Amino acid sequence: MEKEIFWAGGFLYNPETKSILLHKRDSNTKFNPDKWAFFGGKGEAGENSKEAFVREMKEELGIEISMDRLIPLCDYLNEEFDTWRYVFYVESDLQKSQMKLGEGAGFDWVPLEKIFEYDLTEKTERDIKTFLALRN
């Protein structure tokens, strides 16, 4: 059973280019300013984690994602905020020109071999390591 208060987020993954689409947070945000992170946000009343992730991708990138394309990566208690964290990814080859940033400072496809050169949030780094471990 899903938690009532949760965060749902994740990323697009292009298996052909071995790249992850990440979100650059802006300097005005209260948490993790100027860091690279996943797209996502808090669940709204009546939503499950999949619905919240799909909604967030629509709000933050202007893209429609079908729930049957979501691949659950992990979920765990984010003790810092005392909220459950649900992380998904979707295989995609969308070009940046097919998306429109709704919030934040930017976004980009980041090759996996360069991912840890970016200033990632702690949880983003943790979850990408989980993703990489599952791929091997």
Short mmCIF file of C-alpha atoms in Angstrom, two decimals:
data_model
loop_
_atom_site.label_atom_id
_atom_site.label_comp_id
_atom_site.label_asym_id
_atom_site.label_seq_id
_atom_site.Cartn_x
_atom_site.Cartn_y
_atom_site.Cartn_z
CA MET A 1 0.00 0.00 0.00
CA GLU A 2 1.33 3.42 -0.92
CA LYS A 3 2.00 6.12 1.62
CA GLU A 4 -0.35 9.09 1.87
CA ILE A 5 2.43 11.67 1.80
CA PHE A 6 5.01 10.94 -0.87
CA TRP A 7 7.29 12.30 -3.57
CA ALA A 8 7.21 10.71 -7.02
CA GLY A 9 9.78 11.38 -9.68
CA GLY A 10 12.32 10.00 -12.04
CA PHE A 11 13.83 10.36 -15.45
CA LEU A 12 13.78 9.45 -19.10
CA TYR A 13 16.43 6.97 -20.21
CA ASN A 14 17.64 6.59 -23.78
CA PRO A 15 19.13 3.08 -24.09
CA GLU A 16 20.59 3.83 -27.52
CA THR A 17 22.67 6.80 -26.35
CA LYS A 18 22.92 5.52 -22.74
CA SER A 19 21.78 8.91 -21.46
CA ILE A 20 19.50 10.09 -18.67
CA LEU A 21 17.38 13.24 -18.90
CA LEU A 22 18.04 15.32 -15.79
CA HIS A 23 16.59 18.55 -14.41
CA LYS A 24 18.78 21.50 -13.37
CA ARG A 25 17.16 23.12 -10.34
CA ASP A 26 17.22 26.90 -10.19
CA SER A 27 18.84 29.04 -7.50
CA ASN A 28 15.46 30.15 -6.06
CA THR A 29 14.41 26.72 -4.83
CA LYS A 30 14.52 26.04 -1.10
CA PHE A 31 15.95 22.54 -1.44
CA ASN A 32 19.03 21.64 -3.47
CA PRO A 33 19.41 24.92 -5.39
CA ASP A 34 21.49 24.76 -8.59
CA LYS A 35 21.79 20.96 -8.39
CA TRP A 36 20.93 18.36 -11.01
CA ALA A 37 18.04 16.11 -10.05
CA PHE A 38 15.14 14.03 -11.31
CA PHE A 39 11.86 15.51 -12.42
CA GLY A 40 9.08 15.08 -9.88
CA GLY A 41 7.20 16.43 -6.92
CA LYS A 42 4.82 15.69 -4.08
CA GLY A 43 1.76 13.61 -4.72
CA GLU A 44 -1.59 15.39 -4.68
CA ALA A 45 -4.72 14.23 -2.87
CA GLY A 46 -6.15 11.09 -4.43
CA GLU A 47 -3.11 10.39 -6.63
CA ASN A 48 -0.97 7.30 -6.57
CA SER A 49 2.76 7.51 -7.26
CA LYS A 50 2.44 6.63 -10.96
CA GLU A 51 -0.23 9.27 -11.52
CA ALA A 52 1.88 11.85 -9.70
CA PHE A 53 4.95 11.09 -11.83
CA VAL A 54 2.96 11.29 -15.07
CA ARG A 55 1.45 14.62 -13.95
CA GLU A 56 4.85 16.02 -12.97
CA MET A 57 6.35 15.11 -16.35
CA LYS A 58 3.46 16.93 -18.04
CA GLU A 59 3.91 20.01 -15.83
CA GLU A 60 7.70 20.11 -15.92
CA LEU A 61 8.38 19.04 -19.53
CA GLY A 62 5.05 19.30 -21.34
CA ILE A 63 5.14 15.62 -22.33
CA GLU A 64 2.51 12.91 -22.08
CA ILE A 65 3.66 9.58 -20.68
CA SER A 66 1.50 6.49 -20.59
CA MET A 67 1.48 4.80 -17.17
CA ASP A 68 2.10 1.41 -18.78
CA ARG A 69 5.55 2.67 -19.89
CA LEU A 70 6.69 3.47 -16.33
CA ILE A 71 9.44 1.25 -14.96
CA PRO A 72 9.66 1.33 -11.15
CA LEU A 73 13.25 1.81 -10.02
CA CYS A 74 13.02 2.03 -6.24
CA ASP A 75 11.03 3.36 -3.32
CA TYR A 76 12.11 4.16 0.22
CA LEU A 77 11.64 6.52 3.13
CA ASN A 78 13.32 9.88 2.61
CA GLU A 79 14.14 10.48 6.26
CA GLU A 80 15.17 14.09 5.62
CA PHE A 81 11.56 15.01 4.75
CA ASP A 82 9.77 12.07 6.39
CA THR A 83 8.10 11.24 3.07
CA TRP A 84 8.13 8.14 0.93
CA ARG A 85 10.14 8.49 -2.31
CA TYR A 86 8.98 6.62 -5.44
CA VAL A 87 11.36 6.66 -8.42
CA PHE A 88 10.47 5.62 -11.97
CA TYR A 89 12.06 5.81 -15.37
CA VAL A 90 10.78 5.63 -18.90
CA GLU A 91 12.74 4.51 -21.93
CA SER A 92 12.56 7.31 -24.47
CA ASP A 93 14.37 8.83 -27.41
CA LEU A 94 12.60 12.20 -27.28
CA GLN A 95 14.69 15.14 -28.40
CA LYS A 96 15.00 18.22 -26.19
CA SER A 97 13.19 20.18 -28.90
CA GLN A 98 10.11 18.00 -28.26
CA MET A 99 9.96 19.13 -24.62
CA LYS A 100 9.36 22.47 -22.94
CA LEU A 101 10.78 23.23 -19.51
CA GLY A 102 8.01 24.30 -17.12
CA GLU A 103 10.19 25.10 -14.10
CA GLY A 104 13.83 25.12 -13.06
CA ALA A 105 17.01 26.40 -14.70
CA GLY A 106 17.33 23.79 -17.42
CA PHE A 107 17.44 20.15 -18.44
CA ASP A 108 19.67 17.96 -20.54
CA TRP A 109 20.44 14.46 -21.71
CA VAL A 110 23.45 13.35 -19.67
CA PRO A 111 25.57 10.40 -20.84
CA LEU A 112 25.93 7.76 -18.13
CA GLU A 113 29.72 7.86 -18.38
CA LYS A 114 29.64 11.56 -17.38
CA ILE A 115 26.74 11.48 -14.92
CA PHE A 116 28.85 11.75 -11.76
CA GLU A 117 30.67 14.81 -13.13
CA TYR A 118 27.42 16.73 -12.57
CA ASP A 119 26.50 18.34 -9.25
CA LEU A 120 23.73 15.88 -8.35
CA THR A 121 21.46 15.93 -5.34
CA GLU A 122 22.28 13.24 -2.78
CA LYS A 123 19.12 11.22 -3.52
CA THR A 124 19.56 11.55 -7.30
CA GLU A 125 23.09 10.16 -7.03
CA ARG A 126 21.88 7.32 -4.81
CA ASP A 127 19.07 6.39 -7.19
CA ILE A 128 21.29 6.54 -10.29
CA LYS A 129 23.70 4.14 -8.57
CA THR A 130 20.71 1.82 -8.00
CA PHE A 131 19.80 2.14 -11.70
CA LEU A 132 23.37 1.35 -12.78
CA ALA A 133 23.58 -1.64 -10.44
CA LEU A 134 20.34 -3.09 -11.86
CA ARG A 135 21.58 -2.68 -15.43
CA ASN A 136 24.73 -4.75 -14.79
#
